[in-house]
mmCIF file of C-alpha atoms in Angstrom:
data_model
loop_
_atom_site.group_PDB
_atom_site.id
_atom_site.type_symbol
_atom_site.label_atom_id
_atom_site.label_comp_id
_atom_site.label_asym_id
_atom_site.label_seq_id
_atom_site.Cartn_x
_atom_site.Cartn_y
_atom_site.Cartn_z
ATOM 1 C CA MET A 14 -39.832 17.724 18.750
ATOM 2 C CA GLN A 15 -36.852 15.423 19.237
ATOM 3 C CA PHE A 16 -36.005 13.082 22.067
ATOM 4 C CA GLY A 17 -33.061 13.944 24.253
ATOM 5 C CA ILE A 18 -30.197 11.845 23.024
ATOM 6 C CA GLY A 19 -27.359 13.982 24.326
ATOM 7 C CA SER A 20 -24.684 15.784 22.381
ATOM 8 C CA HIS A 21 -23.243 14.396 19.174
ATOM 9 C CA LEU A 22 -20.239 12.110 19.298
ATOM 10 C CA GLU A 23 -16.759 13.560 19.221
ATOM 11 C CA GLU A 24 -14.577 12.953 16.182
ATOM 12 C CA THR A 25 -11.981 11.317 18.403
ATOM 13 C CA GLU A 26 -14.570 8.951 19.852
ATOM 14 C CA LEU A 27 -15.731 7.965 16.373
ATOM 15 C CA GLU A 28 -12.151 7.315 15.394
ATOM 16 C CA GLN A 29 -11.437 5.245 18.484
ATOM 17 C CA TYR A 30 -14.626 3.241 18.009
ATOM 18 C CA SER A 31 -13.713 2.585 14.375
ATOM 19 C CA MET A 32 -10.293 1.383 15.416
ATOM 20 C CA GLY A 33 -11.657 -0.659 18.313
ATOM 21 C CA THR A 34 -9.757 1.381 20.868
ATOM 22 C CA LEU A 35 -12.605 3.196 22.603
ATOM 23 C CA SER A 36 -12.463 2.516 26.321
ATOM 24 C CA GLU A 37 -15.103 0.329 27.902
ATOM 25 C CA ALA A 38 -16.089 3.255 30.087
ATOM 26 C CA GLY A 39 -16.930 5.402 27.095
ATOM 27 C CA LEU A 40 -18.570 2.638 25.113
ATOM 28 C CA GLU A 41 -21.955 2.693 26.811
ATOM 29 C CA ALA A 42 -22.776 6.339 26.284
ATOM 30 C CA PHE A 43 -21.307 6.182 22.801
ATOM 31 C CA GLU A 44 -23.447 3.279 21.623
ATOM 32 C CA GLU A 45 -26.609 4.604 23.246
ATOM 33 C CA HIS A 46 -26.297 7.825 21.333
ATOM 34 C CA LEU A 47 -25.303 6.014 18.177
ATOM 35 C CA LEU A 48 -28.439 3.877 18.224
ATOM 36 C CA ALA A 49 -30.659 6.944 18.131
ATOM 37 C CA CYS A 50 -28.637 9.383 16.028
ATOM 38 C CA ASP A 51 -28.695 9.042 12.243
ATOM 39 C CA SER A 52 -26.159 11.789 11.820
ATOM 40 C CA CYS A 53 -23.556 10.087 13.999
ATOM 41 C CA GLN A 54 -24.210 6.775 12.259
ATOM 42 C CA ASP A 55 -23.320 8.457 8.988
ATOM 43 C CA ARG A 56 -20.249 10.016 10.542
ATOM 44 C CA LEU A 57 -19.173 6.656 11.897
ATOM 45 C CA LEU A 58 -19.566 5.070 8.461
ATOM 46 C CA GLU A 59 -17.453 7.807 6.975
ATOM 47 C CA MET A 60 -14.835 7.396 9.676
ATOM 48 C CA GLU A 61 -14.724 3.629 9.228
ATOM 49 C CA ALA A 62 -14.310 4.016 5.494
ATOM 50 C CA TYR A 63 -11.457 6.433 6.120
ATOM 51 C CA VAL A 64 -9.698 4.317 8.736
ATOM 52 C CA ASN A 65 -10.026 1.143 6.685
ATOM 53 C CA ALA A 66 -8.771 2.846 3.552
ATOM 54 C CA MET A 67 -5.797 4.331 5.390
ATOM 55 C CA ARG A 68 -4.969 0.962 6.868
ATOM 56 C CA SER A 69 -5.232 -0.655 3.490
ATOM 57 C CA VAL A 70 -3.106 1.855 1.592
ATOM 58 C CA SER A 71 -0.471 2.743 4.191
ATOM 59 C CA PRO A 72 1.562 -0.475 3.898
ATOM 60 C CA LYS A 73 1.762 -0.107 0.131
ATOM 61 C CA LEU A 74 3.104 3.425 0.284
ATOM 62 C CA ARG A 75 5.350 2.532 3.174
ATOM 63 C CA GLU A 76 6.931 -0.220 1.098
ATOM 64 C CA ALA A 77 7.140 1.943 -1.998
ATOM 65 C CA ARG A 78 9.076 4.775 -0.431
ATOM 66 C CA GLN A 79 11.766 2.670 1.218
ATOM 67 C CA PRO A 80 15.164 2.813 -0.459
ATOM 68 C CA PHE A 81 16.066 -0.228 -2.483
ATOM 69 C CA TRP A 82 19.021 -1.178 -0.343
ATOM 70 C CA THR A 83 16.853 -1.551 2.760
ATOM 71 C CA SER A 84 14.892 -4.297 1.079
ATOM 72 C CA LEU A 85 18.133 -6.141 0.388
ATOM 73 C CA LEU A 86 18.799 -6.331 4.090
ATOM 74 C CA ARG A 87 15.617 -8.294 4.559
ATOM 75 C CA TRP A 88 16.683 -10.985 2.128
ATOM 76 C CA PRO A 89 17.317 -14.341 3.777
ATOM 77 C CA ARG A 90 20.816 -15.775 3.684
ATOM 78 C CA PRO A 91 20.186 -18.193 0.756
ATOM 79 C CA ALA A 92 19.035 -15.229 -1.309
ATOM 80 C CA TRP A 93 22.261 -13.403 -0.518
ATOM 81 C CA VAL A 94 24.319 -16.419 -1.549
ATOM 82 C CA ALA A 95 22.355 -16.788 -4.762
ATOM 83 C CA ALA A 96 22.714 -13.087 -5.496
ATOM 84 C CA PHE A 97 26.459 -13.245 -4.899
ATOM 85 C CA ALA A 98 26.829 -16.298 -7.134
ATOM 86 C CA MET A 99 24.804 -14.591 -9.825
ATOM 87 C CA SER A 100 27.029 -11.520 -9.597
ATOM 88 C CA VAL A 101 30.144 -13.661 -10.019
ATOM 89 C CA VAL A 102 28.661 -15.328 -13.076
ATOM 90 C CA VAL A 103 27.661 -11.997 -14.578
ATOM 91 C CA LEU A 104 31.119 -10.555 -13.973
ATOM 92 C CA ALA A 105 32.739 -13.597 -15.542
ATOM 93 C CA VAL A 106 30.515 -13.346 -18.581
ATOM 94 C CA VAL A 107 31.282 -9.662 -18.951
ATOM 95 C CA ARG A 108 34.999 -10.332 -18.595
ATOM 96 C CA VAL A 109 34.931 -13.070 -21.220
ATOM 97 C CA TRP A 110 32.948 -10.834 -23.500
ATOM 98 C CA MET A 111 35.439 -8.011 -23.086
ATOM 99 C CA VAL A 112 38.382 -10.306 -23.832
ATOM 100 C CA ALA A 113 36.640 -11.841 -26.777
ATOM 101 C CA GLN A 114 35.466 -8.499 -28.043
ATOM 102 C CA PRO A 115 38.411 -7.815 -30.448
ATOM 103 C CA SER A 116 38.055 -11.114 -32.258
ATOM 104 C CA ARG A 117 34.332 -10.543 -32.634
ATOM 105 C CA MET A 118 34.876 -7.148 -34.225
ATOM 106 C CA GLU A 119 34.759 -7.004 -37.961
ATOM 107 C CA MET A 120 38.285 -6.647 -39.330
ATOM 108 C CA ALA A 121 39.128 -3.928 -41.822
ATOM 109 C CA SER A 122 41.635 -4.742 -44.572
ATOM 110 C CA VAL A 123 44.315 -2.122 -45.055
ATOM 111 C CA THR A 124 46.938 -2.240 -47.786
ATOM 112 C CA LEU A 125 49.794 0.039 -46.895
ATOM 113 C CA HIS A 126 51.699 2.209 -49.325
ATOM 114 C CA SER A 127 55.020 3.880 -48.743
ATOM 115 C CA SER A 128 54.495 7.480 -47.746
ATOM 116 C CA ARG A 129 57.825 8.956 -46.628
ATOM 117 C CA GLY A 130 58.340 12.258 -48.467
ATOM 118 C CA PHE A 131 54.684 12.389 -49.499
ATOM 119 C CA GLU A 132 52.950 12.826 -46.190
ATOM 120 C CA GLY A 133 49.394 13.863 -46.566
ATOM 121 C CA LEU A 134 49.094 12.564 -50.045
ATOM 122 C CA ALA A 135 49.741 8.855 -49.639
ATOM 123 C CA THR A 136 48.128 8.367 -46.212
ATOM 124 C CA THR A 137 46.127 5.155 -46.022
ATOM 125 C CA LYS A 138 42.782 5.569 -44.334
ATOM 126 C CA ALA A 139 41.264 3.089 -41.905
ATOM 127 C CA PRO A 140 38.251 3.117 -39.578
ATOM 128 C CA ALA A 141 38.671 3.908 -35.888
ATOM 129 C CA GLY A 142 38.022 1.266 -33.263
ATOM 130 C CA ARG A 143 38.223 -1.645 -35.665
ATOM 131 C CA LEU A 144 40.770 -4.403 -35.892
ATOM 132 C CA LEU A 145 42.956 -4.022 -38.955
ATOM 133 C CA SER A 146 44.448 -6.545 -41.284
ATOM 134 C CA LEU A 147 47.621 -4.809 -42.419
ATOM 135 C CA THR A 148 49.072 -5.871 -45.739
ATOM 136 C CA VAL A 149 52.493 -4.807 -47.015
ATOM 137 C CA ASP A 150 53.893 -5.606 -50.468
ATOM 138 C CA LEU A 151 57.519 -6.735 -50.055
ATOM 139 C CA THR A 152 58.464 -6.614 -53.732
ATOM 140 C CA GLU A 153 61.182 -3.938 -53.409
ATOM 141 C CA LEU A 154 62.308 -4.963 -49.934
ATOM 142 C CA PRO A 155 65.078 -7.345 -48.888
ATOM 143 C CA ALA A 156 63.790 -10.808 -48.131
ATOM 144 C CA PHE A 157 63.870 -12.024 -44.551
ATOM 145 C CA PRO A 158 62.189 -14.970 -42.874
ATOM 146 C CA SER A 159 60.349 -12.526 -40.633
ATOM 147 C CA TYR A 160 59.802 -8.831 -40.102
ATOM 148 C CA ARG A 161 58.861 -6.730 -37.146
ATOM 149 C CA MET A 162 55.871 -4.439 -37.587
ATOM 150 C CA GLU A 163 55.185 -1.521 -35.317
ATOM 151 C CA ILE A 164 52.495 1.132 -35.138
ATOM 152 C CA VAL A 165 53.413 4.443 -33.541
ATOM 153 C CA GLY A 166 51.342 7.504 -32.846
ATOM 154 C CA ALA A 167 51.874 10.996 -34.211
ATOM 155 C CA THR A 168 54.488 11.628 -31.530
ATOM 156 C CA GLY A 169 56.314 8.368 -32.219
ATOM 157 C CA LYS A 170 55.021 6.524 -29.229
ATOM 158 C CA PRO A 171 54.558 2.804 -30.005
ATOM 159 C CA VAL A 172 50.971 1.565 -29.688
ATOM 160 C CA TRP A 173 51.250 -1.921 -31.181
ATOM 161 C CA GLU A 174 53.866 -4.316 -32.551
ATOM 162 C CA ALA A 175 54.122 -7.852 -33.906
ATOM 163 C CA VAL A 176 56.472 -10.218 -35.738
ATOM 164 C CA ALA A 177 55.110 -11.034 -39.169
ATOM 165 C CA HIS A 178 56.090 -13.754 -41.599
ATOM 166 C CA PRO A 179 56.008 -13.154 -45.324
ATOM 167 C CA GLU A 180 53.889 -15.231 -47.611
ATOM 168 C CA ASN A 181 53.778 -14.935 -51.396
ATOM 169 C CA GLY A 182 55.852 -11.774 -51.342
ATOM 170 C CA ARG A 183 53.714 -9.920 -48.852
ATOM 171 C CA ILE A 184 52.945 -9.636 -45.187
ATOM 172 C CA THR A 185 49.434 -9.744 -43.862
ATOM 173 C CA GLU A 186 49.253 -9.217 -40.155
ATOM 174 C CA PRO A 187 46.139 -8.580 -38.058
ATOM 175 C CA THR A 188 46.292 -6.052 -35.240
ATOM 176 C CA THR A 189 45.028 -7.084 -31.818
ATOM 177 C CA LYS A 190 43.257 -3.880 -30.946
ATOM 178 C CA GLY A 191 41.408 -1.030 -32.550
ATOM 179 C CA LEU A 192 42.929 2.429 -32.796
ATOM 180 C CA ALA A 193 41.425 5.729 -31.839
ATOM 181 C CA ALA A 194 41.046 8.396 -34.497
ATOM 182 C CA GLY A 195 44.298 10.155 -35.306
ATOM 183 C CA GLN A 196 47.492 10.006 -37.257
ATOM 184 C CA TYR A 197 49.627 6.875 -36.993
ATOM 185 C CA TYR A 198 52.658 5.345 -38.711
ATOM 186 C CA VAL A 199 53.270 1.719 -39.441
ATOM 187 C CA ARG A 200 56.953 0.802 -39.419
ATOM 188 C CA LEU A 201 58.496 -2.305 -40.876
ATOM 189 C CA TYR A 202 61.814 -3.489 -39.462
ATOM 190 C CA ALA A 203 64.346 -6.116 -40.555
ATOM 191 C CA PRO A 204 65.066 -8.872 -37.986
ATOM 192 C CA GLY A 205 68.260 -7.002 -37.135
ATOM 193 C CA GLY A 206 66.276 -3.885 -36.206
ATOM 194 C CA ALA A 207 66.919 -1.751 -39.279
ATOM 195 C CA LEU A 208 63.955 0.350 -40.361
ATOM 196 C CA LEU A 209 62.958 -0.763 -43.827
ATOM 197 C CA ARG A 210 59.879 1.303 -44.490
ATOM 198 C CA GLU A 211 57.322 3.561 -42.881
ATOM 199 C CA PHE A 212 53.688 3.942 -43.892
ATOM 200 C CA SER A 213 51.314 6.727 -42.990
ATOM 201 C CA LEU A 214 48.013 5.528 -41.511
ATOM 202 C CA GLY A 215 45.130 7.867 -40.877
ATOM 203 C CA ILE A 216 42.497 6.505 -38.543
ATOM 204 C CA GLU A 217 39.075 8.156 -38.874
ATOM 205 C CA MET B 4 -22.435 3.031 35.618
ATOM 206 C CA SER B 5 -23.553 0.581 32.999
ATOM 207 C CA PRO B 6 -27.108 -0.599 32.593
ATOM 208 C CA ARG B 7 -27.391 -4.054 34.082
ATOM 209 C CA MET B 8 -29.452 -7.020 33.011
ATOM 210 C CA SER B 9 -29.499 -10.512 34.386
ATOM 211 C CA SER B 10 -28.296 -13.085 31.940
ATOM 212 C CA GLY B 11 -31.746 -14.310 30.933
ATOM 213 C CA ASN B 12 -34.233 -11.715 32.031
ATOM 214 C CA PRO B 13 -34.399 -8.100 30.946
ATOM 215 C CA ASP B 14 -36.457 -7.084 33.959
ATOM 216 C CA ALA B 15 -33.268 -6.742 35.970
ATOM 217 C CA PHE B 16 -32.369 -3.740 33.863
ATOM 218 C CA THR B 17 -31.651 -0.769 36.078
ATOM 219 C CA GLY B 18 -29.996 1.942 34.115
ATOM 220 C CA ALA B 19 -27.956 4.801 35.417
ATOM 221 C CA GLU B 20 -26.978 8.234 34.195
ATOM 222 C CA THR B 21 -30.437 9.206 33.069
ATOM 223 C CA VAL B 22 -30.527 11.672 30.213
ATOM 224 C CA ASP B 23 -33.027 14.189 31.445
ATOM 225 C CA PRO B 24 -34.994 15.954 28.727
ATOM 226 C CA GLN B 25 -33.879 19.480 28.040
ATOM 227 C CA PRO B 26 -36.376 22.253 27.299
ATOM 228 C CA GLY B 27 -37.847 21.614 23.871
ATOM 229 C CA GLU B 28 -37.007 17.917 23.973
ATOM 230 C CA ARG B 29 -39.503 15.095 24.160
ATOM 231 C CA SER B 30 -39.486 12.834 27.163
ATOM 232 C CA TRP B 31 -38.666 9.148 26.888
ATOM 233 C CA LEU B 32 -41.124 8.618 29.701
ATOM 234 C CA ALA B 33 -44.024 9.727 27.506
ATOM 235 C CA LEU B 34 -42.957 7.315 24.807
ATOM 236 C CA VAL B 35 -42.634 4.409 27.215
ATOM 237 C CA GLU B 36 -46.038 5.144 28.732
ATOM 238 C CA SER B 37 -47.560 5.302 25.265
ATOM 239 C CA ILE B 38 -46.152 1.856 24.469
ATOM 240 C CA GLN B 39 -47.309 0.503 27.795
ATOM 241 C CA ARG B 40 -50.804 1.673 26.954
ATOM 242 C CA GLY B 41 -50.570 -0.281 23.727
ATOM 243 C CA GLU B 42 -50.842 2.759 21.507
ATOM 244 C CA LEU B 43 -49.830 2.158 17.926
ATOM 245 C CA SER B 44 -48.356 5.648 17.669
ATOM 246 C CA GLY B 45 -45.981 4.851 20.512
ATOM 247 C CA MET B 46 -44.654 1.783 18.782
ATOM 248 C CA GLU B 47 -44.335 3.662 15.512
ATOM 249 C CA GLU B 48 -42.377 6.349 17.295
ATOM 250 C CA LEU B 49 -40.093 3.791 18.913
ATOM 251 C CA TYR B 50 -39.467 2.217 15.536
ATOM 252 C CA ARG B 51 -38.851 5.591 13.894
ATOM 253 C CA VAL B 52 -36.261 6.562 16.450
ATOM 254 C CA PHE B 53 -34.364 3.308 16.748
ATOM 255 C CA SER B 54 -34.926 1.238 13.600
ATOM 256 C CA ARG B 55 -32.034 2.721 11.660
ATOM 257 C CA GLY B 56 -29.680 2.545 14.617
ATOM 258 C CA VAL B 57 -30.636 -1.017 15.502
ATOM 259 C CA ARG B 58 -30.247 -2.071 11.887
ATOM 260 C CA PHE B 59 -26.918 -0.256 11.703
ATOM 261 C CA TYR B 60 -25.620 -1.882 14.882
ATOM 262 C CA LEU B 61 -26.773 -5.396 14.044
ATOM 263 C CA CYS B 62 -25.446 -5.192 10.515
ATOM 264 C CA ARG B 63 -22.114 -3.913 11.737
ATOM 265 C CA GLN B 64 -21.793 -6.712 14.250
ATOM 266 C CA LEU B 65 -23.420 -9.636 12.452
ATOM 267 C CA GLY B 66 -23.529 -8.779 8.778
ATOM 268 C CA PRO B 67 -26.539 -8.321 6.509
ATOM 269 C CA GLN B 68 -27.808 -11.899 6.662
ATOM 270 C CA ASP B 69 -31.404 -12.108 7.983
ATOM 271 C CA LEU B 70 -31.102 -8.512 9.084
ATOM 272 C CA ASP B 71 -34.833 -7.728 8.871
ATOM 273 C CA ASP B 72 -35.686 -10.681 11.072
ATOM 274 C CA LYS B 73 -33.121 -9.686 13.656
ATOM 275 C CA VAL B 74 -34.355 -6.098 13.742
ATOM 276 C CA HIS B 75 -37.928 -7.322 14.106
ATOM 277 C CA ASP B 76 -36.987 -9.686 16.941
ATOM 278 C CA THR B 77 -35.184 -6.900 18.741
ATOM 279 C CA PHE B 78 -38.195 -4.585 18.635
ATOM 280 C CA LEU B 79 -40.449 -7.380 19.748
ATOM 281 C CA ILE B 80 -38.301 -7.946 22.818
ATOM 282 C CA VAL B 81 -38.126 -4.242 23.618
ATOM 283 C CA VAL B 82 -41.867 -3.669 23.249
ATOM 284 C CA GLN B 83 -42.794 -6.761 25.239
ATOM 285 C CA ALA B 84 -40.404 -5.806 28.013
ATOM 286 C CA ILE B 85 -41.836 -2.300 28.179
ATOM 287 C CA ARG B 86 -45.378 -3.570 28.254
ATOM 288 C CA LYS B 87 -44.539 -5.957 31.071
ATOM 289 C CA GLY B 88 -43.115 -3.044 33.022
ATOM 290 C CA GLU B 89 -39.621 -4.476 32.979
ATOM 291 C CA LEU B 90 -38.096 -1.132 32.119
ATOM 292 C CA ARG B 91 -37.958 0.455 35.537
ATOM 293 C CA GLU B 92 -36.422 3.742 34.458
ATOM 294 C CA PRO B 93 -38.164 4.933 31.297
ATOM 295 C CA GLU B 94 -35.670 7.766 30.839
ATOM 296 C CA ARG B 95 -33.037 5.071 30.318
ATOM 297 C CA LEU B 96 -34.812 3.715 27.257
ATOM 298 C CA MET B 97 -31.727 4.270 25.062
ATOM 299 C CA GLY B 98 -29.603 2.188 27.382
ATOM 300 C CA PHE B 99 -32.275 -0.480 27.515
ATOM 301 C CA VAL B 100 -32.471 -0.728 23.734
ATOM 302 C CA ARG B 101 -28.685 -0.955 23.571
ATOM 303 C CA THR B 102 -28.628 -3.756 26.094
ATOM 304 C CA VAL B 103 -31.264 -5.720 24.207
ATOM 305 C CA VAL B 104 -29.386 -5.253 20.939
ATOM 306 C CA ARG B 105 -26.115 -6.353 22.495
ATOM 307 C CA ARG B 106 -27.786 -9.429 23.901
ATOM 308 C CA GLN B 107 -29.210 -10.177 20.468
ATOM 309 C CA VAL B 108 -25.727 -9.982 19.026
ATOM 310 C CA ALA B 109 -24.269 -12.200 21.727
ATOM 311 C CA ALA B 110 -27.072 -14.747 21.295
ATOM 312 C CA GLN B 111 -26.618 -14.819 17.547
ATOM 313 C CA ILE B 112 -22.897 -15.389 17.917
ATOM 314 C CA ASP B 113 -23.576 -18.218 20.364
ATOM 315 C CA ARG B 114 -25.987 -19.808 17.907
ATOM 316 C CA SER B 115 -23.477 -19.507 15.077
ATOM 317 C CA VAL B 116 -20.733 -21.091 17.145
ATOM 318 C CA GLN B 117 -23.036 -23.916 18.215
ATOM 319 C CA SER B 118 -24.244 -24.421 14.669
ATOM 320 C CA ARG B 119 -20.733 -24.603 13.299
ATOM 321 C CA ARG B 120 -19.743 -27.064 15.984
ATOM 322 C CA GLU B 121 -22.671 -29.339 15.208
ATOM 323 C CA GLN B 122 -22.083 -29.120 11.490
ATOM 324 C CA ALA B 123 -18.433 -29.911 11.951
ATOM 325 C CA GLU B 124 -19.351 -33.042 13.857
ATOM 326 C CA LEU B 125 -21.769 -34.141 11.163
ATOM 327 C CA ASP B 126 -19.844 -33.164 8.096
ATOM 328 C CA SER B 127 -16.336 -31.849 7.992
ATOM 329 C CA SER B 128 -16.940 -30.389 4.538
ATOM 330 C CA SER B 129 -19.991 -28.353 5.496
ATOM 331 C CA ALA B 130 -20.667 -25.300 3.377
ATOM 332 C CA VAL B 131 -19.880 -21.851 4.684
ATOM 333 C CA SER B 132 -21.381 -18.636 3.449
ATOM 334 C CA ASP B 133 -19.431 -16.473 1.040
ATOM 335 C CA ARG B 134 -18.156 -13.479 2.989
ATOM 336 C CA ARG B 135 -16.668 -11.691 0.027
ATOM 337 C CA ASP B 136 -17.799 -8.177 -0.761
ATOM 338 C CA THR B 137 -20.482 -7.675 -3.349
ATOM 339 C CA PRO B 138 -19.265 -6.062 -6.588
ATOM 340 C CA GLU B 139 -20.719 -2.758 -5.419
ATOM 341 C CA GLU B 140 -18.994 -2.974 -2.055
ATOM 342 C CA ALA B 141 -15.730 -3.922 -3.721
ATOM 343 C CA ALA B 142 -16.017 -0.926 -6.037
ATOM 344 C CA ILE B 143 -16.679 1.388 -3.109
ATOM 345 C CA LEU B 144 -13.717 -0.058 -1.242
ATOM 346 C CA ARG B 145 -11.467 0.522 -4.244
ATOM 347 C CA GLN B 146 -12.663 4.125 -4.456
ATOM 348 C CA HIS B 147 -11.927 4.625 -0.783
ATOM 349 C CA GLU B 148 -8.443 3.260 -1.228
ATOM 350 C CA GLN B 149 -7.771 5.455 -4.233
ATOM 351 C CA VAL B 150 -8.839 8.523 -2.313
ATOM 352 C CA ALA B 151 -6.745 7.493 0.705
ATOM 353 C CA GLU B 152 -3.754 6.948 -1.554
ATOM 354 C CA THR B 153 -4.215 10.413 -3.023
ATOM 355 C CA VAL B 154 -4.386 11.849 0.473
ATOM 356 C CA LEU B 155 -1.275 10.010 1.629
ATOM 357 C CA ARG B 156 0.689 10.907 -1.486
ATOM 358 C CA GLY B 157 -0.297 14.521 -0.993
ATOM 359 C CA VAL B 158 1.383 14.833 2.393
ATOM 360 C CA SER B 159 5.069 14.876 3.234
ATOM 361 C CA GLY B 160 6.932 11.678 4.017
ATOM 362 C CA ARG B 161 7.041 12.611 7.669
ATOM 363 C CA ASP B 162 3.310 13.273 7.855
ATOM 364 C CA ARG B 163 2.674 10.019 6.056
ATOM 365 C CA GLU B 164 4.787 8.239 8.608
ATOM 366 C CA ILE B 165 2.741 9.789 11.398
ATOM 367 C CA LEU B 166 -0.551 8.723 9.853
ATOM 368 C CA THR B 167 0.781 5.260 9.181
ATOM 369 C CA ARG B 168 1.969 4.857 12.743
ATOM 370 C CA PHE B 169 -1.429 5.858 14.020
ATOM 371 C CA TYR B 170 -3.794 4.026 11.706
ATOM 372 C CA LEU B 171 -1.767 1.017 10.718
ATOM 373 C CA MET B 172 0.567 0.358 13.612
ATOM 374 C CA GLU B 173 -1.962 1.643 16.131
ATOM 375 C CA GLN B 174 0.581 3.565 18.112
ATOM 376 C CA THR B 175 -0.957 5.931 20.610
ATOM 377 C CA GLN B 176 -0.881 9.676 20.209
ATOM 378 C CA GLN B 177 1.602 9.872 23.051
ATOM 379 C CA GLN B 178 3.944 7.318 21.496
ATOM 380 C CA ILE B 179 3.901 9.088 18.157
ATOM 381 C CA CYS B 180 4.380 12.551 19.624
ATOM 382 C CA ASP B 181 7.291 11.335 21.742
ATOM 383 C CA GLY B 182 8.862 9.363 18.924
ATOM 384 C CA MET B 183 8.604 12.081 16.315
ATOM 385 C CA SER B 184 8.991 15.186 18.438
ATOM 386 C CA LEU B 185 5.481 16.422 17.799
ATOM 387 C CA SER B 186 3.180 18.482 19.925
ATOM 388 C CA GLU B 187 -0.323 17.145 20.486
ATOM 389 C CA THR B 188 -1.714 20.094 18.571
ATOM 390 C CA GLN B 189 0.444 19.312 15.552
ATOM 391 C CA PHE B 190 -0.644 15.711 15.720
ATOM 392 C CA ARG B 191 -4.344 16.511 15.921
ATOM 393 C CA LEU B 192 -4.043 19.101 13.178
ATOM 394 C CA LEU B 193 -2.378 16.692 10.827
ATOM 395 C CA LYS B 194 -4.977 14.025 11.461
ATOM 396 C CA SER B 195 -7.922 16.346 11.025
ATOM 397 C CA ARG B 196 -6.475 17.798 7.813
ATOM 398 C CA ALA B 197 -5.918 14.363 6.338
ATOM 399 C CA LYS B 198 -9.426 13.290 7.271
ATOM 400 C CA ALA B 199 -10.909 16.490 5.848
ATOM 401 C CA ARG B 200 -8.994 15.967 2.613
ATOM 402 C CA PHE B 201 -10.299 12.431 2.410
ATOM 403 C CA GLY B 202 -13.831 13.742 2.842
ATOM 404 C CA GLU B 203 -13.395 16.432 0.194
ATOM 405 C CA LEU B 204 -11.952 14.092 -2.388
ATOM 406 C CA GLY B 205 -14.421 11.366 -1.661
ATOM 407 C CA LYS B 206 -17.533 13.490 -1.503
ATOM 408 C CA LYS B 207 -18.332 13.274 -5.164
ATOM 409 C CA THR B 208 -17.362 9.690 -5.709
ATOM 410 C CA LEU B 209 -18.041 7.759 -2.576
ATOM 411 C CA LEU B 210 -21.342 6.004 -2.312
ATOM 412 C CA ARG B 211 -23.088 5.522 0.954
ATOM 413 C CA ARG B 212 -23.938 2.020 1.962
ATOM 414 C CA LYS B 213 -27.601 1.574 1.361
ATOM 415 C CA PHE B 214 -28.431 -1.608 3.150
ATOM 416 C CA PHE B 215 -29.740 0.074 6.259
ATOM 417 C CA GLU B 216 -31.439 3.031 4.587
ATOM 418 C CA ARG B 217 -34.956 1.876 4.188
#
């Protein structure tokens, strides 16, 4: 036969006791029962384990699910300044890299051959996206101190031009940008503007 | 009404709200009379009923250090008080035991404070006991946290927010229900489901603390 220890403790009471929020008025009856009831002691242990675990884990998950930008707002002012300065530096580096990019690209040498009247047969091939070093043999052309070179697309729209100076009977002029794949024409002009020759250039 | 004891003498204990024995229940009065008569069976019965609870309470409040001695001291005080007739309402034995235990806790805390103060005066670098968990306790704690994390990840963001507000931020039920447009039923249901899930998941893995199970 058991002693009268009253009814078992309510789940809410166990929870409040675990969290230290049980009212003073309810504390007396609660602890009296607890001292004599093994079952409620076990339930209290379980509740404490639960409450403590929830308290321990909640902050972690709470932090984890917040959007990234909200954490930025909590940064102190020096961190903002540092972040801004870092962004400026990164942008500058990227900009310099982009400007310097053409010169860092490996240049492809292209020797051009006259193609007018033989389109499709005498087209010089060159790689797409690479800088080109265009070479033209001037043996059969009138001699001038300089020539104007121009690259036009398939529709005749100019995409690049430069003034080139002959050396040892030929012109070797580097382009300043790579070309997308397609059909192009390289035109060579006299200083007066007369078209001297046109070369077919296939970019692949 | 709370049981009352004078600061130094338990004979002032006059409990209230007596728990009368129901049909089929044993009477506290019989137990107290048995102890007063000096019967060994009475003391054994007292120990059987309260030893686990007293150990549980003292350990929870003071930690496991010297726990056996503290439990023994508590029973000594209770038995001596009963024998001297200081328990005027035998049916309030539970309240009396609680009061003695609480006084034991308070006295121990006083002694610890005094001891620390004296040690600090003698030696500022006095040693303190290591309060870290044992490896077993740490492992159990980790398991609890893993289970709780599983529970929290298994509920919606809104439910997680509710549980967090309650357990971590200690907002009241009313505050949470008002703030998140919840009914009290919804709130209680969510809490009980989360707790039940924790129990289910932990049942196979969680180990019970053994220190008081002797």
